[in-house]
Short mmCIF file of C-alpha atoms and ligand atoms in Angstrom, two decimals:
data_model
loop_
_atom_site.label_atom_id
_atom_site.label_comp_id
_atom_site.label_asym_id
_atom_site.label_seq_id
_atom_site.Cartn_x
_atom_site.Cartn_y
_atom_site.Cartn_z
CA MET X 11 -13.55 -25.10 33.38
CA LEU X 12 -16.49 -26.99 32.57
CA ALA X 13 -17.39 -30.45 33.78
CA PRO X 14 -18.15 -33.40 31.23
CA GLY X 15 -21.72 -33.52 30.41
CA GLU X 16 -22.11 -29.61 31.68
CA ARG X 17 -24.46 -27.65 29.38
CA LEU X 18 -22.91 -24.39 27.95
CA PHE X 19 -26.14 -23.15 26.48
CA ARG X 20 -29.40 -24.36 24.93
CA GLN X 21 -30.97 -24.21 21.42
CA GLY X 22 -33.19 -21.13 21.27
CA GLU X 23 -31.67 -19.22 24.25
CA HIS X 24 -30.19 -15.60 23.57
CA GLY X 25 -26.39 -15.64 22.69
CA ASP X 26 -23.85 -12.74 21.94
CA CYS X 27 -20.28 -14.54 21.82
CA ALA X 28 -18.50 -17.86 20.41
CA TYR X 29 -16.07 -19.91 21.91
CA ILE X 30 -12.61 -21.37 21.10
CA ILE X 31 -12.06 -24.83 22.65
CA GLU X 32 -8.74 -24.65 24.43
CA SER X 33 -8.85 -28.11 25.93
CA GLY X 34 -11.20 -31.02 26.02
CA ALA X 35 -14.59 -31.30 23.34
CA VAL X 36 -17.98 -29.96 23.23
CA GLU X 37 -20.80 -31.40 21.64
CA ILE X 38 -23.27 -29.54 19.50
CA LEU X 39 -26.90 -30.51 19.88
CA HIS X 40 -30.16 -30.25 17.97
CA GLU X 41 -32.78 -30.23 20.46
CA GLU X 42 -36.43 -31.01 19.04
CA GLY X 43 -39.32 -32.26 21.15
CA GLY X 44 -37.61 -33.30 24.08
CA ARG X 45 -35.09 -35.01 21.58
CA GLU X 46 -31.54 -34.56 21.33
CA ASP X 47 -29.56 -35.27 18.55
CA VAL X 48 -25.51 -34.65 18.42
CA LEU X 49 -24.80 -32.65 15.22
CA ALA X 50 -20.95 -32.62 15.86
CA LEU X 51 -18.41 -33.15 18.46
CA LEU X 52 -15.63 -30.50 18.44
CA GLY X 53 -11.98 -30.72 19.54
CA VAL X 54 -9.17 -28.35 20.39
CA GLN X 55 -9.02 -25.10 18.55
CA ASP X 56 -12.61 -25.55 16.89
CA ILE X 57 -15.04 -22.54 17.40
CA PHE X 58 -18.55 -22.87 17.94
CA GLY X 59 -21.56 -20.58 18.96
CA GLU X 60 -20.30 -18.31 16.14
CA MET X 61 -23.97 -17.59 14.76
CA ALA X 62 -25.05 -15.73 17.69
CA LEU X 63 -22.31 -13.26 16.89
CA PHE X 64 -24.09 -12.06 13.67
CA GLY X 65 -27.22 -10.26 14.59
CA GLU X 66 -27.21 -10.95 18.38
CA HIS X 67 -29.42 -13.81 17.70
CA THR X 68 -30.47 -16.79 19.35
CA ARG X 69 -28.50 -20.12 19.55
CA SER X 70 -29.29 -22.13 16.52
CA ALA X 71 -28.19 -25.31 18.47
CA GLY X 72 -27.36 -26.42 22.21
CA ALA X 73 -23.58 -27.15 23.24
CA ARG X 74 -22.50 -29.26 25.93
CA ALA X 75 -19.23 -30.25 27.46
CA ALA X 76 -18.48 -34.17 26.15
CA ALA X 77 -15.19 -34.06 28.55
CA ALA X 78 -13.49 -31.67 31.23
CA THR X 79 -13.29 -28.38 28.84
CA SER X 80 -11.88 -25.10 28.71
CA LEU X 81 -12.78 -22.13 26.62
CA THR X 82 -11.74 -18.96 24.98
CA VAL X 83 -14.51 -16.46 24.60
CA VAL X 84 -14.91 -14.49 21.32
CA THR X 85 -17.37 -11.54 22.16
CA HIS X 86 -19.52 -9.66 20.09
CA ASP X 87 -17.90 -6.58 20.56
CA TYR X 88 -14.32 -7.87 19.71
CA LEU X 89 -16.11 -9.41 16.50
CA THR X 90 -17.65 -6.02 15.74
CA GLU X 91 -13.78 -4.12 16.23
CA ARG X 92 -12.50 -6.80 13.54
CA LEU X 93 -15.25 -6.67 11.05
CA HIS X 94 -14.98 -3.15 10.97
CA ALA X 95 -11.29 -3.40 10.42
CA ALA X 96 -11.80 -5.82 7.65
CA ASP X 97 -12.21 -5.79 4.15
CA PRO X 98 -15.89 -4.85 2.91
CA MET X 99 -15.92 -7.75 0.53
CA LEU X 100 -15.17 -10.27 3.59
CA ARG X 101 -17.83 -8.56 5.51
CA HIS X 102 -20.14 -8.94 2.93
CA LEU X 103 -19.27 -12.43 2.66
CA LEU X 104 -19.83 -13.54 5.88
CA ARG X 105 -22.62 -11.75 6.32
CA THR X 106 -24.37 -13.63 3.06
CA LEU X 107 -22.90 -16.98 4.43
CA ASN X 108 -24.22 -16.38 8.06
CA SER X 109 -27.83 -15.64 6.35
CA ARG X 110 -27.73 -18.65 4.03
CA CYS X 111 -27.03 -20.81 6.97
CA ARG X 112 -29.60 -19.41 9.10
CA GLU X 113 -32.35 -19.99 6.24
CA LEU X 114 -30.97 -23.75 5.84
CA LEU X 115 -31.02 -24.48 9.56
CA ASN X 116 -34.15 -23.09 10.83
CA GLY X 117 -35.80 -21.11 8.20
CA GLU X 118 -35.18 -17.74 9.72
CA SER X 119 -33.34 -15.08 7.92
CA GLY X 120 -30.15 -13.55 9.32
CA SER X 121 -30.51 -10.08 8.92
CA GLU X 122 -30.67 -8.18 12.12
CA GLY X 123 -28.42 -6.59 14.46
CA LEU X 124 -24.75 -6.54 13.09
CA ALA X 125 -25.43 -8.67 10.31
CA ALA X 126 -28.17 -5.54 8.90
CA GLU X 127 -25.59 -2.90 10.30
CA ILE X 128 -22.48 -4.17 8.06
CA ASP X 129 -24.85 -5.11 5.31
CA ASP X 130 -25.87 -2.32 2.66
CA ALA X 131 -22.71 -0.29 2.55
CA ASP X 132 -20.85 -3.24 2.32
CA ARG X 133 -22.46 -4.73 -0.52
CA ALA X 134 -21.93 -1.50 -2.03
CA LEU X 135 -18.56 -1.45 -1.38
CA ALA X 136 -17.39 -4.61 -2.12
CA HIS X 137 -19.40 -4.36 -5.73
CA ALA X 138 -17.52 -1.07 -6.51
CA ARG X 139 -14.32 -2.55 -5.42
CA VAL X 140 -14.35 -5.52 -7.00
CA HIS X 141 -15.09 -3.78 -10.06
CA ALA X 142 -12.33 -1.33 -9.96
CA GLU X 143 -10.08 -4.37 -9.36
CA GLN X 144 -11.24 -6.07 -12.55
CA ASP X 145 -11.19 -2.41 -14.34
CA LEU X 146 -7.43 -2.43 -13.07
CA THR X 147 -6.59 -5.90 -14.13
CA LEU X 148 -8.01 -5.10 -17.51
CA ALA X 149 -5.96 -1.69 -17.70
CA LEU X 150 -2.92 -3.70 -17.68
CA GLU X 151 -3.97 -5.98 -20.26
CA ARG X 152 -5.22 -3.42 -23.06
CA GLU X 153 -2.19 -1.22 -22.10
CA GLU X 154 -3.83 1.61 -20.53
CA LEU X 155 -1.03 2.63 -18.15
CA GLU X 156 1.33 5.26 -19.12
CA LEU X 157 4.49 6.16 -17.40
CA TYR X 158 5.05 10.11 -17.38
CA LEU X 159 8.25 11.57 -16.69
CA GLN X 160 9.10 14.67 -14.22
CA PRO X 161 12.55 16.07 -14.81
CA ILE X 162 14.78 16.53 -11.63
CA VAL X 163 17.09 19.43 -11.79
CA ARG X 164 20.86 19.91 -10.26
CA LEU X 165 20.10 23.03 -8.55
CA ARG X 166 23.68 24.29 -8.92
CA ASP X 167 23.33 24.93 -12.32
CA GLY X 168 19.75 23.83 -13.64
CA HIS X 169 20.70 20.99 -15.66
CA ILE X 170 18.50 17.92 -16.00
CA ALA X 171 20.06 15.05 -13.70
CA GLY X 172 17.24 12.69 -14.00
CA TYR X 173 13.54 11.73 -14.17
CA GLU X 174 10.88 10.38 -12.01
CA ALA X 175 8.80 7.82 -13.53
CA LEU X 176 5.06 8.63 -12.48
CA VAL X 177 2.37 6.11 -13.50
CA ARG X 178 -0.89 7.47 -15.30
CA TRP X 179 -4.05 5.41 -16.21
CA ASN X 180 -5.51 6.53 -19.49
CA HIS X 181 -9.14 5.22 -18.79
CA PRO X 182 -11.35 5.22 -21.82
CA GLN X 183 -14.01 6.92 -19.77
CA ARG X 184 -12.59 8.67 -16.94
CA GLY X 185 -9.43 10.24 -18.99
CA MET X 186 -6.21 10.65 -17.16
CA VAL X 187 -6.38 9.02 -13.51
CA PRO X 188 -4.09 9.93 -11.13
CA PRO X 189 -2.04 7.40 -9.29
CA GLY X 190 -3.50 8.30 -5.91
CA GLU X 191 -6.67 7.16 -7.45
CA PHE X 192 -5.76 3.32 -8.04
CA ILE X 193 -2.47 2.57 -6.51
CA PRO X 194 -3.92 2.30 -3.19
CA LEU X 195 -6.32 0.05 -4.84
CA ALA X 196 -3.70 -2.04 -6.58
CA GLU X 197 -1.73 -1.95 -3.23
CA GLU X 198 -4.40 -3.87 -1.49
CA SER X 199 -3.87 -6.69 -3.83
CA ALA X 200 -1.22 -8.44 -5.47
CA LEU X 201 -2.06 -6.04 -8.31
CA ILE X 202 0.62 -3.92 -7.49
CA ASN X 203 3.34 -6.45 -8.17
CA ARG X 204 1.91 -6.68 -11.69
CA ILE X 205 2.12 -3.16 -12.08
CA GLY X 206 5.19 -2.96 -10.44
CA LEU X 207 6.81 -5.30 -12.93
CA TRP X 208 5.05 -3.23 -15.76
CA ILE X 209 6.78 -0.03 -14.35
CA ILE X 210 10.05 -1.21 -14.16
CA ASP X 211 10.21 -2.29 -17.80
CA GLY X 212 8.81 0.85 -19.11
CA ALA X 213 11.04 3.12 -16.69
CA CYS X 214 14.07 1.22 -18.22
CA ALA X 215 12.70 1.62 -21.83
CA ALA X 216 12.15 5.26 -21.60
CA LEU X 217 15.69 5.60 -19.94
CA ALA X 218 17.13 3.80 -22.96
CA ARG X 219 15.56 6.59 -25.15
CA LEU X 220 16.43 9.28 -23.05
CA ASN X 221 20.35 7.67 -23.20
CA ALA X 222 19.94 7.61 -26.90
CA LEU X 223 19.78 11.95 -26.64
CA ARG X 224 22.43 12.12 -24.17
CA ARG X 225 24.70 9.94 -23.75
CA ASP X 226 25.57 10.58 -20.03
CA PRO X 227 25.83 7.74 -17.37
CA SER X 228 24.88 10.22 -14.55
CA LEU X 229 21.42 10.50 -16.05
CA PHE X 230 19.22 8.52 -13.94
CA MET X 231 15.48 7.29 -13.55
CA SER X 232 13.65 7.02 -10.35
CA ILE X 233 11.41 4.75 -9.80
CA ASN X 234 8.73 4.36 -7.16
CA LEU X 235 8.52 1.18 -5.17
CA SER X 236 5.39 0.12 -2.96
CA GLY X 237 5.84 -2.00 0.45
CA ARG X 238 4.43 -5.17 -1.36
CA GLN X 239 7.03 -4.83 -3.84
CA LEU X 240 9.75 -5.28 -1.31
CA ASN X 241 9.34 -8.83 -0.65
CA ASP X 242 7.99 -9.80 -4.01
CA PRO X 243 10.61 -12.01 -5.14
CA GLN X 244 9.87 -11.01 -8.82
CA VAL X 245 11.30 -7.82 -8.47
CA LEU X 246 15.32 -8.29 -8.75
CA PRO X 247 15.28 -10.39 -11.75
CA ALA X 248 12.79 -8.10 -13.32
CA LEU X 249 15.09 -5.06 -12.64
CA ASP X 250 17.96 -7.17 -14.25
CA ARG X 251 15.91 -8.32 -16.90
CA ALA X 252 15.05 -4.72 -18.00
CA LEU X 253 18.44 -3.57 -17.29
CA ALA X 254 19.76 -6.19 -19.94
CA ARG X 255 16.69 -5.63 -22.53
CA HIS X 256 17.15 -2.13 -22.77
CA ALA X 257 20.62 -1.72 -22.01
CA VAL X 258 20.85 0.63 -19.32
CA GLU X 259 23.31 0.72 -16.33
CA ALA X 260 22.38 -0.29 -12.90
CA GLY X 261 24.04 3.00 -11.92
CA GLN X 262 21.21 4.81 -13.86
CA LEU X 263 18.32 3.46 -11.77
CA LYS X 264 17.10 5.15 -8.41
CA LEU X 265 14.61 3.39 -6.45
CA GLU X 266 12.45 5.26 -4.25
CA ILE X 267 10.67 4.16 -1.18
CA THR X 268 8.69 6.15 1.42
CA GLU X 269 10.09 6.88 4.77
CA SER X 270 7.21 5.41 6.39
CA LEU X 271 7.82 1.68 4.72
CA LEU X 272 11.41 1.96 5.02
CA LEU X 273 10.75 2.51 8.81
CA GLN X 274 8.26 -0.33 9.23
CA ARG X 275 10.71 -2.71 7.53
CA VAL X 276 14.02 -1.61 8.69
CA ASP X 277 14.68 -4.74 11.16
CA ASP X 278 14.38 -7.06 8.52
CA GLY X 279 17.22 -5.66 6.72
CA LEU X 280 15.81 -5.02 3.50
CA PRO X 281 17.46 -7.54 1.40
CA LEU X 282 16.03 -6.43 -1.86
CA LEU X 283 17.41 -2.83 -1.32
CA GLU X 284 20.67 -4.53 -0.36
CA ALA X 285 20.87 -6.49 -3.32
CA CYS X 286 19.92 -3.50 -5.70
CA ARG X 287 22.60 -1.28 -3.91
CA ALA X 288 25.10 -4.13 -4.64
CA ARG X 289 24.50 -4.06 -8.22
CA GLY X 290 25.37 -0.08 -8.14
CA MET X 291 21.18 1.16 -8.00
CA ARG X 292 20.91 3.78 -5.59
CA VAL X 293 17.99 4.19 -3.27
CA SER X 294 16.02 7.66 -2.16
CA LEU X 295 14.00 7.54 0.77
CA ASP X 296 10.78 9.48 -0.63
CA ASP X 297 8.45 11.89 1.00
CA PHE X 298 10.93 12.43 3.76
CA GLY X 299 9.35 14.89 6.64
CA THR X 300 5.42 13.44 6.15
CA GLY X 301 5.93 10.26 8.44
CA TYR X 302 7.71 9.96 11.62
CA SER X 303 11.02 11.86 10.29
CA SER X 304 13.07 9.39 12.80
CA LEU X 305 16.40 11.03 12.51
CA SER X 306 17.65 8.90 14.72
CA TYR X 307 17.05 6.07 12.24
CA LEU X 308 18.51 7.86 9.01
CA HIS X 309 22.06 6.59 9.37
CA ARG X 310 20.51 2.70 9.96
CA LEU X 311 18.97 2.96 6.65
CA PRO X 312 20.23 1.71 3.34
CA VAL X 313 19.44 4.79 1.56
CA ASP X 314 21.87 7.13 -0.70
CA SER X 315 19.26 10.13 -1.12
CA LEU X 316 16.62 11.89 0.73
CA LYS X 317 13.75 13.18 -1.10
CA LEU X 318 12.45 16.25 1.07
CA ASP X 319 8.68 16.10 1.04
CA ARG X 320 6.74 19.63 -0.30
CA SER X 321 5.28 20.31 2.83
CA PHE X 322 9.31 21.01 3.88
CA VAL X 323 9.50 23.38 0.81
CA LEU X 324 6.63 25.09 1.74
CA GLN X 325 7.53 25.55 5.44
CA LEU X 326 10.52 27.59 3.69
CA ASP X 327 7.66 30.40 2.64
CA ALA X 328 6.10 30.02 5.92
CA ASN X 329 8.75 31.43 8.53
CA GLU X 330 12.75 31.42 9.65
CA ALA X 331 12.04 28.36 12.09
CA GLY X 332 11.02 26.22 8.90
CA ARG X 333 13.86 27.36 7.06
CA ARG X 334 16.01 26.48 9.84
CA ILE X 335 14.55 22.75 10.03
CA VAL X 336 14.97 22.55 6.25
CA ALA X 337 18.73 23.74 6.88
CA ALA X 338 19.40 21.04 9.55
CA VAL X 339 17.65 18.37 7.52
CA ILE X 340 20.02 19.23 4.52
CA ARG X 341 23.19 19.51 6.88
CA LEU X 342 22.41 16.11 8.64
CA ALA X 343 21.49 14.40 5.17
CA HIS X 344 25.00 15.50 3.89
CA GLU X 345 26.85 14.44 7.16
CA LEU X 346 25.48 10.88 6.57
CA ASP X 347 26.54 11.12 2.70
CA MET X 348 23.37 11.07 1.12
CA ASP X 349 22.24 13.94 -1.27
CA VAL X 350 19.29 15.81 -1.04
CA VAL X 351 16.10 16.41 -3.70
CA ALA X 352 13.38 18.92 -2.58
CA GLU X 353 10.13 18.15 -4.17
CA GLY X 354 7.50 20.48 -5.01
CA ILE X 355 9.49 23.57 -6.19
CA GLU X 356 6.89 25.99 -7.68
CA THR X 357 8.90 29.42 -7.38
CA THR X 358 12.33 30.96 -7.94
CA GLN X 359 11.86 31.97 -4.09
CA HIS X 360 11.90 28.04 -3.37
CA ILE X 361 14.93 27.32 -5.98
CA ASP X 362 17.06 30.46 -4.47
CA ALA X 363 16.48 29.29 -0.90
CA LEU X 364 17.29 26.15 -1.49
CA ARG X 365 20.29 26.55 -3.59
CA GLU X 366 21.24 28.48 -0.36
CA LEU X 367 20.55 25.70 1.99
CA GLY X 368 22.69 23.50 -0.19
CA ALA X 369 20.10 21.25 -1.23
CA ASP X 370 21.31 19.15 -4.49
CA LEU X 371 18.59 18.59 -7.02
CA GLY X 372 15.31 19.62 -7.38
CA GLN X 373 12.21 18.57 -9.03
CA GLY X 374 8.50 20.58 -9.13
CA TYR X 375 6.04 22.22 -11.40
CA TYR X 376 8.58 25.21 -11.89
CA PHE X 377 11.16 22.87 -13.66
CA GLY X 378 8.20 20.72 -15.41
CA ARG X 379 5.26 18.64 -14.56
CA PRO X 380 5.11 14.88 -15.30
CA ALA X 381 4.77 14.51 -18.92
CA PRO X 382 4.84 11.51 -21.67
CA LEU X 383 8.21 10.54 -22.81
CA GLN X 384 7.82 12.46 -25.92
CA ALA X 385 7.64 15.89 -24.26
CA ALA X 386 10.21 14.68 -21.45
CA ALA X 387 12.52 14.02 -24.49
CA GLU X 388 12.13 17.09 -26.19
CA ILE X 389 13.03 19.04 -22.82
CA LEU X 390 16.00 17.17 -22.62
CA ARG X 391 17.04 17.76 -26.55
CA LYS X 392 16.34 21.68 -26.02
CA SER X 393 18.26 21.58 -22.57
CA LEU X 394 21.48 19.97 -24.76
P1 C2E M 427 5.28 10.82 -5.18
O1 C2E M 427 6.23 10.05 -5.43
O2 C2E M 427 5.51 11.66 -3.97
O3 C2E M 427 5.38 11.74 -6.09
C1 C2E M 427 5.45 13.11 -6.74
C2 C2E M 427 3.95 13.61 -7.04
O4 C2E M 427 4.40 15.16 -6.42
C3 C2E M 427 3.67 13.42 -8.03
O5 C2E M 427 2.04 13.38 -8.12
C4 C2E M 427 3.99 14.74 -8.82
O6 C2E M 427 2.86 14.90 -9.86
C5 C2E M 427 3.42 15.78 -7.81
N1 C2E M 427 4.44 16.94 -7.76
C6 C2E M 427 5.69 17.11 -8.79
N2 C2E M 427 5.95 18.32 -8.26
C7 C2E M 427 4.99 19.19 -7.77
C8 C2E M 427 4.69 20.56 -7.55
O7 C2E M 427 5.60 21.18 -7.54
N3 C2E M 427 3.45 20.63 -6.73
C9 C2E M 427 2.87 19.84 -6.59
N4 C2E M 427 1.63 20.24 -5.95
N5 C2E M 427 3.11 18.53 -6.79
C10 C2E M 427 3.97 18.30 -7.35
P2 C2E M 427 1.50 12.16 -8.69
O8 C2E M 427 2.23 11.52 -10.16
O9 C2E M 427 -0.16 12.04 -8.82
O10 C2E M 427 1.88 10.74 -7.73
C11 C2E M 427 1.48 10.57 -6.72
C12 C2E M 427 2.02 9.60 -5.83
O11 C2E M 427 1.44 8.60 -6.52
C13 C2E M 427 3.55 9.48 -5.58
O12 C2E M 427 4.25 10.40 -4.91
C14 C2E M 427 3.88 8.19 -5.53
O13 C2E M 427 3.54 7.69 -4.16
C15 C2E M 427 2.55 7.41 -6.08
N6 C2E M 427 3.23 6.89 -7.38
C16 C2E M 427 3.15 7.54 -8.53
N7 C2E M 427 3.50 6.67 -9.79
C17 C2E M 427 4.05 5.49 -8.89
C18 C2E M 427 4.62 4.59 -9.47
O14 C2E M 427 5.00 4.10 -10.52
N8 C2E M 427 4.45 3.29 -8.46
C19 C2E M 427 4.28 3.49 -7.36
N9 C2E M 427 4.52 2.29 -6.51
N10 C2E M 427 3.68 4.58 -6.83
C20 C2E M 427 3.53 5.51 -7.76
CA1 CA M 428 8.30 9.54 -5.44
CA1 CA M 429 7.60 11.98 -2.85
#
């Protein structure tokens, strides 16, 4: 606790922390030739001394309690940790602002210590990221995104049961860019919401084309949903609109959510998924086996099927223990009335083993790689 009039630091002193005012008030002072001018009077929740956090600098002004005052200290170490976790663009902006402020106030440059450390790499990263985001925004407008479809096959008899829609970016310079290279970027901003809406419509349009070939209400289309889409109020209306526009049944849609996403959100009840299920859509737990694989949670999740990750299928090759784990997971899923889709099937050995263990559906390069609608439709036509 500082007494009224007590000085916290003087202009020109070394400083490596900032303060937040919990109670009381603080005067910020410009000191020159023995004269003091009050630059600002700060109150509760205001922060001051922050400029010394960048570059372990000298205090650019003094500070004195204007009343009985208590403070919280924000250390250089704490800020360093937060900055390293932050977006490079924010770091770059902070550093630039700090350096401009210092130049304006004292004519000194702020490019030492922490400021310098976060400088060059961040400038490049921020630049690259802004470019990539703008590129991706343009990609949507120029219709460079494409939906590829990968067949999902009934293991019992090899019939095509449905497809998964997998997005691609047909980049004018880079060629076909896989989703792993741009979806994570899109997920960091609201771009994923726009891309997601486009995917919903595209997947329903593709499904309508496939329906025209095979009138079969059990034929389904799987659509991947990202975390940000789970609380996007536009998703449910977009699904309704796409179903109506392309005249497909809600029961023909499956929504894929990754296990880790669903577990993070299990406590808020996932109203979007519940609403979708109430309309007859089904929900798949994607990449099961890569996250926590929290079996104890499985019965609480609003989920109709389990997609066994490729790593599980690969375990079938490895040893007997791997096989037993897969067997147990399939049994448990069936106990909970979920069907099981095995991902990443590449060999006939995989098929034989999974069929024997009772997996319902399979997906993988063995049955077909993700391909444009034209090619997917051709496979379906031939299978009739
Ligand atoms: P995912 O949902 O687990 O999709 C399956 C991925 O496994 C696809 O990669 C597919 O091409 C690949 N795959 C299928 N069969 C095999 C196989 O037999 N062997 C091997 N090694 N791989 C196989 P892709 O298309 O590159 O997609 C990667 C991930 O990108 C997806 O993983 C999904 O998380 C994300 N993604 C793709 N499309 C979308 C989308 O429309 N929306 C969202 N939110 N995410 C998407
Ligand atoms: Ca998926
Ligand atoms: Ca998957």
